[in-house]
Amino acid sequence: MKVSADARLDHEEAVRYSFARQTYVLKGEDASCTCDLKLADGTTMRLYGVFDGHGGARAAQFAAENLPRLIHAHFTAARVGSRAERLRGACKAAFIECDKLFAAGSSFGDGTTASVVILDADELTSANVGDSTMMLFLPGGEAVILGMDHRVERRTEEEHQRVMAAGATIGRIKGVSGMPVGPLRLYPGGLTVTRSIGDSDSTSACIAEPAVATRTVPPTGFTVVLATDGVWDFIEMAHVKRLAIASRAPKCGPSWLSRAIMRTVNGKNLQIDDATVLCVHATDPAATAAAAAAVAAAAAAKPRGFRLSSRLFQPFQRAGGAKSSQKHVTPMHSSESESESSANPRRHTDKASATTSDDSSASPTRAGGLPRFWSPTPRGVAASASGVRTV
């Protein structure tokens, strides 16, 4: 990754991203966002986020449109603490304010998960509510889960105590037989997550305060995958890790990675849930150029293949007698013919075409003027009345 004098990443050259959704639309409740947060000191932070709505698409769209603006405003207003501390504080304040603004401006009870990563120089800050998991893949093969999974079934002991203290209960839906079915849910409301944006008609135990963290990323590059549960429920993280490692090849990148993930998911997510993935790919431009040069050098060092002579693809005719056969069929191992062909390939081809044409006029023909006794021509070659035509 290119580092300038003030140890900040050159985002324009080093970072690329790509997102993908399934080709069919089920509920249409997923959203995503990418934007640059330009600061007064001339620096820029890049923000990437995915949002998985439930009960409607309004909360996800609202968060995708307003959360970046709120994070930027709170970070600009902060004056105390280091840059990373101010950014983490801005994320917490922005998530909570976004939740309040949506509740105040909407009478609907829908909500959304929110998972955001912010790249600031060599620091990566993550903030999330809900179960839209974020993964960081490092060049050495290390995989790190960013943020916290707030699914009720995967709650930590600390999260469990917080929910219970707020007066909520945890259980499953009762099926037709009266037996509990489905995932664990938070009541009242029946949510499957303990934290989200929106869900104003659900229990107060579901809050919008995100889990935030900051870590330093290496200058050699990294890959971040943000995805909704419509992706993670149908693909193993180990497989995503293998794809992320493969995507670092010179001709791959985030577009290849997002498509590869969605191809795997589309074969298993049989129109059960919306699926969205956003891949962020940071590379070292110098290392990428060196790898591309090595690939080109290896390709140039390979021995070139040989080109087959057009003589080998001439059609033969079954003539009436031996004399006619000798007249129109050139021996394959004739040294005279070889020297003539190599010296003037065009002359040899014209001669063959003229010979074939003369014999065709004397041979019995089918409708259309084609000779009756053509032998099968090789694949990729079409026979005509005037000779051979490559297709």
C-alpha positions as YAML, in Angstrom:
chain: A
units: angstrom
residues:
- id: 1
  name: MET
  ca: [0.00, 0.00, 0.00]
- id: 2
  name: LYS
  ca: [1.43, 3.36, -0.94]
- id: 3
  name: VAL
  ca: [2.32, 5.52, 2.06]
- id: 4
  name: SER
  ca: [2.88, 9.24, 1.71]
- id: 5
  name: ALA
  ca: [5.11, 11.46, 3.82]
- id: 6
  name: ASP
  ca: [2.55, 11.85, 6.60]
- id: 7
  name: ALA
  ca: [2.04, 8.06, 6.77]
- id: 8
  name: ARG
  ca: [-1.43, 8.23, 5.26]
- id: 9
  name: LEU
  ca: [-2.71, 5.87, 2.58]
- id: 10
  name: ASP
  ca: [-3.12, 7.07, -0.96]
- id: 11
  name: HIS
  ca: [-6.75, 5.96, -1.20]
- id: 12
  name: GLU
  ca: [-7.14, 6.73, -4.89]
- id: 13
  name: GLU
  ca: [-4.42, 4.27, -5.88]
- id: 14
  name: ALA
  ca: [-4.55, 1.70, -3.11]
- id: 15
  name: VAL
  ca: [-8.20, 0.98, -2.32]
- id: 16
  name: ARG
  ca: [-10.91, -0.47, -4.52]
- id: 17
  name: TYR
  ca: [-14.31, -1.87, -3.65]
- id: 18
  name: SER
  ca: [-17.15, -3.82, -5.20]
- id: 19
  name: PHE
  ca: [-20.58, -4.88, -4.03]
- id: 20
  name: ALA
  ca: [-23.00, -7.49, -5.35]
- id: 21
  name: ARG
  ca: [-26.58, -8.58, -4.73]
- id: 22
  name: GLN
  ca: [-28.48, -11.63, -5.90]
- id: 23
  name: THR
  ca: [-30.05, -11.34, -9.34]
- id: 24
  name: TYR
  ca: [-33.56, -11.82, -8.01]
- id: 25
  name: VAL
  ca: [-35.17, -9.44, -5.50]
- id: 26
  name: LEU
  ca: [-37.12, -10.93, -2.64]
- id: 27
  name: LYS
  ca: [-38.05, -8.32, -0.05]
- id: 28
  name: GLY
  ca: [-35.72, -5.62, -1.30]
- id: 29
  name: GLU
  ca: [-34.80, -4.65, 2.26]
- id: 30
  name: ASP
  ca: [-30.99, -4.61, 1.92]
- id: 31
  name: ALA
  ca: [-28.99, -1.42, 1.36]
- id: 32
  name: SER
  ca: [-25.33, -0.44, 1.12]
- id: 33
  name: CYS
  ca: [-23.28, 2.75, 0.99]
- id: 34
  name: THR
  ca: [-19.76, 3.93, 0.18]
- id: 35
  name: CYS
  ca: [-18.56, 7.49, 0.57]
- id: 36
  name: ASP
  ca: [-15.56, 9.72, 1.29]
- id: 37
  name: LEU
  ca: [-15.56, 11.76, 4.49]
- id: 38
  name: LYS
  ca: [-13.49, 14.83, 3.64]
- id: 39
  name: LEU
  ca: [-12.11, 16.65, 6.67]
- id: 40
  name: ALA
  ca: [-11.02, 20.23, 7.30]
- id: 41
  name: ASP
  ca: [-7.34, 19.26, 7.51]
- id: 42
  name: GLY
  ca: [-7.42, 18.05, 3.91]
- id: 43
  name: THR
  ca: [-7.46, 14.35, 4.73]
- id: 44
  name: THR
  ca: [-10.11, 11.87, 3.69]
- id: 45
  name: MET
  ca: [-11.63, 8.86, 5.41]
- id: 46
  name: ARG
  ca: [-13.48, 6.21, 3.43]
- id: 47
  name: LEU
  ca: [-16.67, 4.66, 4.76]
- id: 48
  name: TYR
  ca: [-18.29, 1.40, 3.64]
- id: 49
  name: GLY
  ca: [-21.52, -0.01, 5.04]
- id: 50
  name: VAL
  ca: [-24.20, -2.67, 4.58]
- id: 51
  name: PHE
  ca: [-27.69, -2.64, 6.07]
- id: 52
  name: ASP
  ca: [-30.19, -5.49, 6.37]
- id: 53
  name: GLY
  ca: [-33.71, -4.24, 6.94]
- id: 54
  name: HIS
  ca: [-36.58, -6.17, 8.51]
- id: 55
  name: GLY
  ca: [-40.25, -5.29, 8.49]
- id: 56
  name: GLY
  ca: [-39.65, -3.04, 5.48]
- id: 57
  name: ALA
  ca: [-36.89, -1.28, 3.56]
- id: 58
  name: ARG
  ca: [-37.31, 2.23, 5.00]
- id: 59
  name: ALA
  ca: [-34.97, 1.88, 7.97]
- id: 60
  name: ALA
  ca: [-32.14, 0.38, 5.90]
- id: 61
  name: GLN
  ca: [-32.40, 3.10, 3.26]
- id: 62
  name: PHE
  ca: [-32.62, 5.83, 5.90]
- id: 63
  name: ALA
  ca: [-29.50, 4.57, 7.69]
- id: 64
  name: ALA
  ca: [-27.52, 4.19, 4.45]
- id: 65
  name: GLU
  ca: [-28.33, 7.78, 3.47]
- id: 66
  name: ASN
  ca: [-27.89, 9.50, 6.85]
- id: 67
  name: LEU
  ca: [-25.38, 7.54, 8.91]
- id: 68
  name: PRO
  ca: [-22.28, 8.72, 6.96]
- id: 69
  name: ARG
  ca: [-23.38, 12.34, 7.29]
- id: 70
  name: LEU
  ca: [-23.97, 11.97, 11.02]
- id: 71
  name: ILE
  ca: [-20.60, 10.28, 11.61]
- id: 72
  name: HIS
  ca: [-18.86, 13.09, 9.74]
- id: 73
  name: ALA
  ca: [-20.71, 15.77, 11.74]
- id: 74
  name: HIS
  ca: [-19.99, 14.21, 15.14]
- id: 75
  name: PHE
  ca: [-16.33, 13.60, 14.29]
- id: 76
  name: THR
  ca: [-15.88, 17.21, 13.13]
- id: 77
  name: ALA
  ca: [-17.47, 18.50, 16.32]
- id: 78
  name: ALA
  ca: [-15.32, 16.34, 18.63]
- id: 79
  name: ARG
  ca: [-12.34, 18.07, 20.23]
- id: 80
  name: VAL
  ca: [-11.14, 15.69, 22.95]
- id: 81
  name: GLY
  ca: [-9.07, 12.56, 22.49]
- id: 82
  name: SER
  ca: [-6.97, 11.04, 19.75]
- id: 83
  name: ARG
  ca: [-8.18, 10.79, 16.19]
- id: 84
  name: ALA
  ca: [-9.20, 7.13, 16.65]
- id: 85
  name: GLU
  ca: [-10.98, 7.87, 19.94]
- id: 86
  name: ARG
  ca: [-12.92, 10.74, 18.39]
- id: 87
  name: LEU
  ca: [-13.93, 8.53, 15.47]
- id: 88
  name: ARG
  ca: [-15.19, 5.76, 17.75]
- id: 89
  name: GLY
  ca: [-17.15, 8.30, 19.78]
- id: 90
  name: ALA
  ca: [-18.58, 9.80, 16.59]
- id: 91
  name: CYS
  ca: [-19.77, 6.37, 15.45]
- id: 92
  name: LYS
  ca: [-21.59, 5.70, 18.73]
- id: 93
  name: ALA
  ca: [-23.26, 9.11, 18.74]
- id: 94
  name: ALA
  ca: [-24.21, 8.86, 15.05]
- id: 95
  name: PHE
  ca: [-25.84, 5.42, 15.41]
- id: 96
  name: ILE
  ca: [-27.92, 6.56, 18.37]
- id: 97
  name: GLU
  ca: [-28.95, 9.81, 16.68]
- id: 98
  name: CYS
  ca: [-29.84, 7.97, 13.47]
- id: 99
  name: ASP
  ca: [-32.13, 5.69, 15.48]
- id: 100
  name: LYS
  ca: [-33.85, 8.66, 17.12]
- id: 101
  name: LEU
  ca: [-34.29, 10.54, 13.85]
- id: 102
  name: PHE
  ca: [-35.86, 7.54, 12.16]
- id: 103
  name: ALA
  ca: [-38.22, 6.92, 15.06]
- id: 104
  name: ALA
  ca: [-39.28, 10.59, 15.10]
- id: 105
  name: GLY
  ca: [-39.95, 10.78, 11.38]
- id: 106
  name: SER
  ca: [-41.64, 7.43, 10.81]
- id: 107
  name: SER
  ca: [-44.72, 5.77, 12.20]
- id: 108
  name: PHE
  ca: [-43.56, 2.38, 10.95]
- id: 109
  name: GLY
  ca: [-41.99, -0.24, 13.17]
- id: 110
  name: ASP
  ca: [-39.38, -1.56, 10.77]
- id: 111
  name: GLY
  ca: [-35.69, -1.67, 11.64]
- id: 112
  name: THR
  ca: [-32.29, -2.55, 10.24]
- id: 113
  name: THR
  ca: [-28.89, -3.89, 11.07]
- id: 114
  name: ALA
  ca: [-25.94, -1.60, 10.33]
- id: 115
  name: SER
  ca: [-22.32, -2.60, 9.77]
- id: 116
  name: VAL
  ca: [-19.78, 0.08, 8.89]
- id: 117
  name: VAL
  ca: [-16.00, 0.17, 8.44]
- id: 118
  name: ILE
  ca: [-14.03, 3.41, 8.13]
- id: 119
  name: LEU
  ca: [-10.53, 3.45, 6.68]
- id: 120
  name: ASP
  ca: [-8.45, 6.32, 8.04]
- id: 121
  name: ALA
  ca: [-4.80, 6.12, 6.96]
- id: 122
  name: ASP
  ca: [-3.49, 2.86, 8.41]
- id: 123
  name: GLU
  ca: [-6.34, 2.47, 10.92]
- id: 124
  name: LEU
  ca: [-9.59, 0.60, 10.33]
- id: 125
  name: THR
  ca: [-12.53, 1.43, 12.61]
- id: 126
  name: SER
  ca: [-15.60, -0.81, 12.68]
- id: 127
  name: ALA
  ca: [-19.04, -0.13, 14.14]
- id: 128
  name: ASN
  ca: [-22.11, -2.37, 13.99]
- id: 129
  name: VAL
  ca: [-25.49, -3.29, 15.36]
- id: 130
  name: GLY
  ca: [-27.23, -6.52, 14.38]
- id: 131
  name: ASP
  ca: [-25.89, -9.61, 12.66]
- id: 132
  name: SER
  ca: [-24.41, -8.34, 9.37]
- id: 133
  name: THR
  ca: [-20.93, -9.71, 9.93]
- id: 134
  name: MET
  ca: [-17.70, -8.03, 8.82]
- id: 135
  name: MET
  ca: [-14.49, -9.98, 8.17]
- id: 136
  name: LEU
  ca: [-10.93, -8.70, 7.80]
- id: 137
  name: PHE
  ca: [-8.47, -10.85, 5.84]
- id: 138
  name: LEU
  ca: [-4.75, -10.08, 6.10]
- id: 139
  name: PRO
  ca: [-2.05, -11.05, 3.57]
- id: 140
  name: GLY
  ca: [-0.53, -13.60, 5.95]
- id: 141
  name: GLY
  ca: [-3.75, -15.61, 5.96]
- id: 142
  name: GLU
  ca: [-5.14, -14.29, 9.25]
- id: 143
  name: ALA
  ca: [-8.92, -13.78, 9.40]
- id: 144
  name: VAL
  ca: [-10.46, -11.42, 11.96]
- id: 145
  name: ILE
  ca: [-14.15, -10.91, 12.75]
- id: 146
  name: LEU
  ca: [-14.84, -7.19, 13.11]
- id: 147
  name: GLY
  ca: [-17.49, -5.94, 15.49]
- id: 148
  name: MET
  ca: [-19.92, -8.16, 17.40]
- id: 149
  name: ASP
  ca: [-22.69, -10.49, 16.32]
- id: 150
  name: HIS
  ca: [-25.85, -9.26, 18.07]
- id: 151
  name: ARG
  ca: [-28.04, -12.20, 17.11]
- id: 152
  name: VAL
  ca: [-30.05, -13.40, 20.12]
- id: 153
  name: GLU
  ca: [-28.81, -16.95, 19.68]
- id: 154
  name: ARG
  ca: [-25.18, -15.80, 19.80]
- id: 155
  name: ARG
  ca: [-25.42, -13.26, 22.61]
- id: 156
  name: THR
  ca: [-22.62, -12.98, 25.10]
- id: 157
  name: GLU
  ca: [-23.20, -13.30, 28.83]
- id: 158
  name: GLU
  ca: [-22.80, -9.54, 29.22]
- id: 159
  name: GLU
  ca: [-25.38, -8.91, 26.50]
- id: 160
  name: HIS
  ca: [-27.73, -11.45, 28.08]
- id: 161
  name: GLN
  ca: [-27.56, -9.70, 31.45]
- id: 162
  name: ARG
  ca: [-28.23, -6.32, 29.82]
- id: 163
  name: VAL
  ca: [-31.31, -7.63, 28.00]
- id: 164
  name: MET
  ca: [-32.70, -9.31, 31.10]
- id: 165
  name: ALA
  ca: [-32.14, -6.17, 33.18]
- id: 166
  name: ALA
  ca: [-34.20, -4.20, 30.63]
- id: 167
  name: GLY
  ca: [-37.20, -6.47, 31.27]
- id: 168
  name: ALA
  ca: [-37.15, -8.44, 28.02]
- id: 169
  name: THR
  ca: [-37.74, -12.16, 27.64]
- id: 170
  name: ILE
  ca: [-36.17, -14.63, 25.22]
- id: 171
  name: GLY
  ca: [-38.05, -17.46, 23.54]
- id: 172
  name: ARG
  ca: [-39.15, -19.05, 20.28]
- id: 173
  name: ILE
  ca: [-42.32, -18.84, 18.22]
- id: 174
  name: LYS
  ca: [-44.82, -21.61, 18.87]
- id: 175
  name: GLY
  ca: [-45.64, -23.67, 15.82]
- id: 176
  name: VAL
  ca: [-48.95, -25.23, 14.79]
- id: 177
  name: SER
  ca: [-48.31, -28.16, 17.08]
- id: 178
  name: GLY
  ca: [-47.68, -25.85, 20.01]
- id: 179
  name: MET
  ca: [-43.98, -26.69, 20.06]
- id: 180
  name: PRO
  ca: [-41.37, -23.90, 19.88]
- id: 181
  name: VAL
  ca: [-39.84, -23.47, 16.42]
- id: 182
  name: GLY
  ca: [-37.40, -21.13, 14.70]
- id: 183
  name: PRO
  ca: [-34.58, -19.01, 16.12]
- id: 184
  name: LEU
  ca: [-34.54, -17.43, 19.57]
- id: 185
  name: ARG
  ca: [-36.26, -14.06, 19.68]
- id: 186
  name: LEU
  ca: [-36.46, -11.03, 21.93]
- id: 187
  name: TYR
  ca: [-39.90, -10.22, 23.38]
- id: 188
  name: PRO
  ca: [-41.91, -8.08, 23.17]
- id: 189
  name: GLY
  ca: [-41.40, -7.56, 19.46]
- id: 190
  name: GLY
  ca: [-40.04, -10.93, 18.38]
- id: 191
  name: LEU
  ca: [-36.70, -9.58, 17.10]
- id: 192
  name: THR
  ca: [-33.86, -11.97, 16.37]
- id: 193
  name: VAL
  ca: [-31.21, -9.34, 17.28]
- id: 194
  name: THR
  ca: [-30.51, -7.46, 20.50]
- id: 195
  name: ARG
  ca: [-29.32, -4.25, 18.80]
- id: 196
  name: SER
  ca: [-30.60, -2.44, 15.71]
- id: 197
  name: ILE
  ca: [-31.61, 0.92, 14.26]
- id: 198
  name: GLY
  ca: [-35.38, 1.47, 14.28]
- id: 199
  name: ASP
  ca: [-37.79, -1.13, 15.72]
- id: 200
  name: SER
  ca: [-39.50, 1.56, 17.78]
- id: 201
  name: ASP
  ca: [-42.48, -0.70, 18.50]
- id: 202
  name: SER
  ca: [-40.31, -3.43, 20.02]
- id: 203
  name: THR
  ca: [-38.81, -3.85, 23.46]
- id: 204
  name: SER
  ca: [-36.57, -1.14, 24.88]
- id: 205
  name: ALA
  ca: [-33.96, -3.84, 25.44]
- id: 206
  name: CYS
  ca: [-33.07, -3.55, 21.75]
- id: 207
  name: ILE
  ca: [-30.73, -0.56, 21.56]
- id: 208
  name: ALA
  ca: [-28.85, 1.25, 18.78]
- id: 209
  name: GLU
  ca: [-25.49, 1.64, 20.55]
- id: 210
  name: PRO
  ca: [-22.92, -0.05, 18.29]
- id: 211
  name: ALA
  ca: [-19.95, -2.20, 19.09]
- id: 212
  name: VAL
  ca: [-16.91, -0.18, 17.97]
- id: 213
  name: ALA
  ca: [-13.24, -1.06, 17.61]
- id: 214
  name: THR
  ca: [-10.12, 0.23, 15.88]
- id: 215
  name: ARG
  ca: [-7.16, -1.76, 14.63]
- id: 216
  name: THR
  ca: [-4.08, -1.01, 12.59]
- id: 217
  name: VAL
  ca: [-3.93, -2.55, 9.12]
- id: 218
  name: PRO
  ca: [-0.63, -3.50, 7.46]
- id: 219
  name: PRO
  ca: [0.87, -1.43, 4.61]
- id: 220
  name: THR
  ca: [1.01, -4.59, 2.47]
- id: 221
  name: GLY
  ca: [-2.77, -4.50, 2.05]
- id: 222
  name: PHE
  ca: [-5.86, -6.30, 3.29]
- id: 223
  name: THR
  ca: [-9.38, -7.34, 2.31]
- id: 224
  name: VAL
  ca: [-12.63, -6.58, 4.15]
- id: 225
  name: VAL
  ca: [-15.89, -8.41, 3.43]
- id: 226
  name: LEU
  ca: [-19.16, -6.94, 4.74]
- id: 227
  name: ALA
  ca: [-22.29, -8.98, 4.13]
- id: 228
  name: THR
  ca: [-25.84, -9.48, 5.34]
- id: 229
  name: ASP
  ca: [-27.03, -12.72, 6.90]
- id: 230
  name: GLY
  ca: [-28.48, -13.73, 3.53]
- id: 231
  name: VAL
  ca: [-24.83, -14.34, 2.59]
- id: 232
  name: TRP
  ca: [-23.29, -15.63, 5.82]
- id: 233
  name: ASP
  ca: [-26.07, -18.16, 6.46]
- id: 234
  name: PHE
  ca: [-25.21, -19.93, 3.19]
- id: 235
  name: ILE
  ca: [-21.41, -19.84, 2.96]
- id: 236
  name: GLU
  ca: [-18.64, -21.01, 5.26]
- id: 237
  name: MET
  ca: [-16.23, -18.36, 6.52]
- id: 238
  name: ALA
  ca: [-13.35, -20.72, 5.64]
- id: 239
  name: HIS
  ca: [-14.50, -20.67, 2.02]
- id: 240
  name: VAL
  ca: [-14.71, -16.87, 2.03]
- id: 241
  name: LYS
  ca: [-11.16, -16.82, 3.39]
- id: 242
  name: ARG
  ca: [-9.95, -18.99, 0.50]
- id: 243
  name: LEU
  ca: [-11.69, -16.72, -2.00]
- id: 244
  name: ALA
  ca: [-10.24, -13.60, -0.34]
- id: 245
  name: ILE
  ca: [-6.72, -15.03, -0.63]
- id: 246
  name: ALA
  ca: [-7.30, -15.95, -4.27]
- id: 247
  name: SER
  ca: [-8.67, -12.47, -5.02]
- id: 248
  name: ARG
  ca: [-5.27, -10.94, -4.33]
- id: 249
  name: ALA
  ca: [-3.99, -12.27, -7.64]
- id: 250
  name: PRO
  ca: [-3.17, -9.46, -10.11]
- id: 251
  name: LYS
  ca: [-6.12, -10.16, -12.42]
- id: 252
  name: CYS
  ca: [-8.73, -10.64, -9.68]
- id: 253
  name: GLY
  ca: [-9.62, -8.06, -7.03]
- id: 254
  name: PRO
  ca: [-12.85, -7.04, -5.26]
- id: 255
  name: SER
  ca: [-15.13, -7.46, -8.29]
- id: 256
  name: TRP
  ca: [-14.00, -11.05, -8.76]
- id: 257
  name: LEU
  ca: [-14.39, -11.71, -5.02]
- id: 258
  name: SER
  ca: [-17.92, -10.30, -4.73]
- id: 259
  name: ARG
  ca: [-19.07, -12.29, -7.77]
- id: 260
  name: ALA
  ca: [-17.44, -15.48, -6.49]
- id: 261
  name: ILE
  ca: [-19.17, -15.14, -3.13]
- id: 262
  name: MET
  ca: [-22.56, -14.48, -4.70]
- id: 263
  name: ARG
  ca: [-22.21, -17.43, -7.08]
- id: 264
  name: THR
  ca: [-21.72, -19.70, -4.09]
- id: 265
  name: VAL
  ca: [-24.61, -18.15, -2.17]
- id: 266
  name: ASN
  ca: [-27.05, -18.19, -5.08]
- id: 267
  name: GLY
  ca: [-26.69, -21.96, -5.32]
- id: 268
  name: LYS
  ca: [-27.78, -22.40, -1.69]
- id: 269
  name: ASN
  ca: [-29.94, -19.38, -0.80]
- id: 270
  name: LEU
  ca: [-33.02, -20.64, -2.63]
- id: 271
  name: GLN
  ca: [-34.80, -17.28, -2.58]
- id: 272
  name: ILE
  ca: [-35.06, -17.38, 1.21]
- id: 273
  name: ASP
  ca: [-33.51, -14.02, 2.10]
- id: 274
  name: ASP
  ca: [-32.01, -10.93, 0.49]
- id: 275
  name: ALA
  ca: [-28.24, -11.19, 0.09]
- id: 276
  name: THR
  ca: [-25.75, -8.32, -0.24]
- id: 277
  name: VAL
  ca: [-21.94, -8.37, -0.06]
- id: 278
  name: LEU
  ca: [-19.49, -5.48, -0.19]
- id: 279
  name: CYS
  ca: [-15.77, -6.20, -0.65]
- id: 280
  name: VAL
  ca: [-13.01, -3.67, 0.07]
- id: 281
  name: HIS
  ca: [-9.58, -4.45, -1.35]
- id: 282
  name: ALA
  ca: [-6.46, -2.51, -0.33]
- id: 283
  name: THR
  ca: [-3.22, -3.37, -2.09]
- id: 284
  name: ASP
  ca: [0.37, -2.20, -2.31]
- id: 285
  name: PRO
  ca: [0.65, -0.73, -5.84]
- id: 286
  name: ALA
  ca: [4.37, -1.51, -6.04]
- id: 287
  name: ALA
  ca: [3.83, -5.14, -5.05]
- id: 288
  name: THR
  ca: [0.92, -5.48, -7.48]
- id: 289
  name: ALA
  ca: [3.00, -4.10, -10.34]
- id: 290
  name: ALA
  ca: [5.85, -6.46, -9.49]
- id: 291
  name: ALA
  ca: [3.49, -9.45, -9.43]
- id: 292
  name: ALA
  ca: [1.98, -8.48, -12.78]
- id: 293
  name: ALA
  ca: [5.46, -8.12, -14.27]
- id: 294
  name: ALA
  ca: [6.41, -11.56, -12.96]
- id: 295
  name: VAL
  ca: [3.32, -13.11, -14.55]
- id: 296
  name: ALA
  ca: [4.08, -11.41, -17.86]
- id: 297
  name: ALA
  ca: [7.70, -12.57, -17.75]
- id: 298
  name: ALA
  ca: [6.64, -16.14, -17.03]
- id: 299
  name: ALA
  ca: [4.21, -16.06, -19.95]
- id: 300
  name: ALA
  ca: [6.89, -14.69, -22.27]
- id: 301
  name: ALA
  ca: [9.33, -17.41, -21.20]
- id: 302
  name: LYS
  ca: [6.98, -20.21, -22.22]
- id: 303
  name: PRO
  ca: [7.83, -21.85, -25.59]
- id: 304
  name: ARG
  ca: [5.56, -20.74, -28.35]
- id: 305
  name: GLY
  ca: [3.17, -23.23, -29.85]
- id: 306
  name: PHE
  ca: [3.42, -24.40, -33.46]
- id: 307
  name: ARG
  ca: [1.01, -23.47, -36.23]
- id: 308
  name: LEU
  ca: [-0.47, -26.24, -38.35]
- id: 309
  name: SER
  ca: [-0.09, -25.93, -42.10]
- id: 310
  name: SER
  ca: [-3.24, -25.25, -44.09]
- id: 311
  name: ARG
  ca: [-2.35, -28.33, -46.19]
- id: 312
  name: LEU
  ca: [-3.49, -30.58, -43.38]
- id: 313
  name: PHE
  ca: [-7.01, -29.24, -43.63]
- id: 314
  name: GLN
  ca: [-7.59, -29.73, -47.35]
- id: 315
  name: PRO
  ca: [-10.59, -31.95, -48.11]
- id: 316
  name: PHE
  ca: [-10.03, -35.07, -50.16]
- id: 317
  name: GLN
  ca: [-12.30, -36.38, -52.89]
- id: 318
  name: ARG
  ca: [-12.99, -39.95, -53.75]
- id: 319
  name: ALA
  ca: [-12.08, -40.03, -57.43]
- id: 320
  name: GLY
  ca: [-13.20, -42.60, -59.96]
- id: 321
  name: GLY
  ca: [-9.75, -44.05, -60.67]
- id: 322
  name: ALA
  ca: [-6.19, -44.17, -59.42]
- id: 323
  name: LYS
  ca: [-5.02, -41.80, -62.12]
- id: 324
  name: SER
  ca: [-7.54, -39.16, -61.09]
- id: 325
  name: SER
  ca: [-6.62, -39.62, -57.44]
- id: 326
  name: GLN
  ca: [-2.95, -39.07, -58.14]
- id: 327
  name: LYS
  ca: [-3.78, -36.02, -60.20]
- id: 328
  name: HIS
  ca: [-5.75, -34.17, -57.54]
- id: 329
  name: VAL
  ca: [-4.27, -35.34, -54.22]
- id: 330
  name: THR
  ca: [-0.87, -33.99, -53.28]
- id: 331
  name: PRO
  ca: [1.28, -36.52, -51.38]
- id: 332
  name: MET
  ca: [1.58, -35.51, -47.72]
- id: 333
  name: HIS
  ca: [5.30, -36.33, -47.50]
- id: 334
  name: SER
  ca: [6.48, -34.82, -50.78]
- id: 335
  name: SER
  ca: [9.67, -32.83, -50.16]
- id: 336
  name: GLU
  ca: [9.00, -30.80, -53.30]
- id: 337
  name: SER
  ca: [5.53, -29.89, -52.09]
- id: 338
  name: GLU
  ca: [6.86, -28.93, -48.65]
- id: 339
  name: SER
  ca: [9.45, -26.57, -50.03]
- id: 340
  name: GLU
  ca: [6.94, -24.99, -52.39]
- id: 341
  name: SER
  ca: [4.39, -24.55, -49.60]
- id: 342
  name: SER
  ca: [6.83, -23.00, -47.17]
- id: 343
  name: ALA
  ca: [8.24, -20.69, -49.82]
- id: 344
  name: ASN
  ca: [4.89, -19.44, -50.99]
- id: 345
  name: PRO
  ca: [1.89, -20.52, -48.87]
- id: 346
  name: ARG
  ca: [-0.52, -18.39, -50.88]
- id: 347
  name: ARG
  ca: [0.53, -20.03, -54.12]
- id: 348
  name: HIS
  ca: [0.01, -23.48, -52.63]
- id: 349
  name: THR
  ca: [-3.46, -22.58, -51.35]
- id: 350
  name: ASP
  ca: [-4.52, -21.09, -54.68]
- id: 351
  name: LYS
  ca: [-3.29, -24.18, -56.48]
- id: 352
  name: ALA
  ca: [-5.24, -26.47, -54.19]
- id: 353
  name: SER
  ca: [-8.39, -24.40, -54.59]
- id: 354
  name: ALA
  ca: [-8.12, -24.43, -58.36]
- id: 355
  name: THR
  ca: [-7.55, -28.19, -58.44]
- id: 356
  name: THR
  ca: [-10.56, -28.83, -56.27]
- id: 357
  name: SER
  ca: [-12.73, -26.59, -58.40]
- id: 358
  name: ASP
  ca: [-11.73, -28.42, -61.59]
- id: 359
  name: ASP
  ca: [-12.50, -31.81, -60.11]
- id: 360
  name: SER
  ca: [-15.83, -30.62, -58.72]
- id: 361
  name: SER
  ca: [-17.06, -29.70, -62.15]
- id: 362
  name: ALA
  ca: [-16.37, -33.24, -63.35]
- id: 363
  name: SER
  ca: [-17.74, -35.08, -60.34]
- id: 364
  name: PRO
  ca: [-21.42, -35.86, -59.76]
- id: 365
  name: THR
  ca: [-22.94, -33.12, -57.64]
- id: 366
  name: ARG
  ca: [-25.82, -32.71, -55.24]
- id: 367
  name: ALA
  ca: [-28.30, -29.85, -55.25]
- id: 368
  name: GLY
  ca: [-26.45, -26.61, -54.67]
- id: 369
  name: GLY
  ca: [-23.38, -27.57, -56.72]
- id: 370
  name: LEU
  ca: [-21.46, -29.38, -53.95]
- id: 371
  name: PRO
  ca: [-19.57, -32.59, -54.84]
- id: 372
  name: ARG
  ca: [-21.31, -35.81, -53.89]
- id: 373
  name: PHE
  ca: [-18.32, -37.59, -52.43]
- id: 374
  name: TRP
  ca: [-16.85, -35.12, -49.95]
- id: 375
  name: SER
  ca: [-15.13, -36.80, -47.04]
- id: 376
  name: PRO
  ca: [-15.87, -35.28, -43.59]
- id: 377
  name: THR
  ca: [-13.90, -32.11, -43.05]
- id: 378
  name: PRO
  ca: [-12.12, -31.38, -39.76]
- id: 379
  name: ARG
  ca: [-14.00, -29.45, -37.09]
- id: 380
  name: GLY
  ca: [-13.75, -25.71, -37.65]
- id: 381
  name: VAL
  ca: [-13.47, -26.02, -41.45]
- id: 382
  name: ALA
  ca: [-16.40, -25.56, -43.83]
- id: 383
  name: ALA
  ca: [-16.40, -27.02, -47.34]
- id: 384
  name: SER
  ca: [-17.58, -25.01, -50.31]
- id: 385
  name: ALA
  ca: [-17.75, -25.57, -54.04]
- id: 386
  name: SER
  ca: [-14.65, -23.44, -54.58]
- id: 387
  name: GLY
  ca: [-12.44, -25.04, -51.99]
- id: 388
  name: VAL
  ca: [-12.02, -24.75, -48.21]
- id: 389
  name: ARG
  ca: [-13.30, -21.93, -46.03]
- id: 390
  name: THR
  ca: [-12.15, -21.62, -42.41]
- id: 391
  name: VAL
  ca: [-14.94, -20.71, -39.99]
...
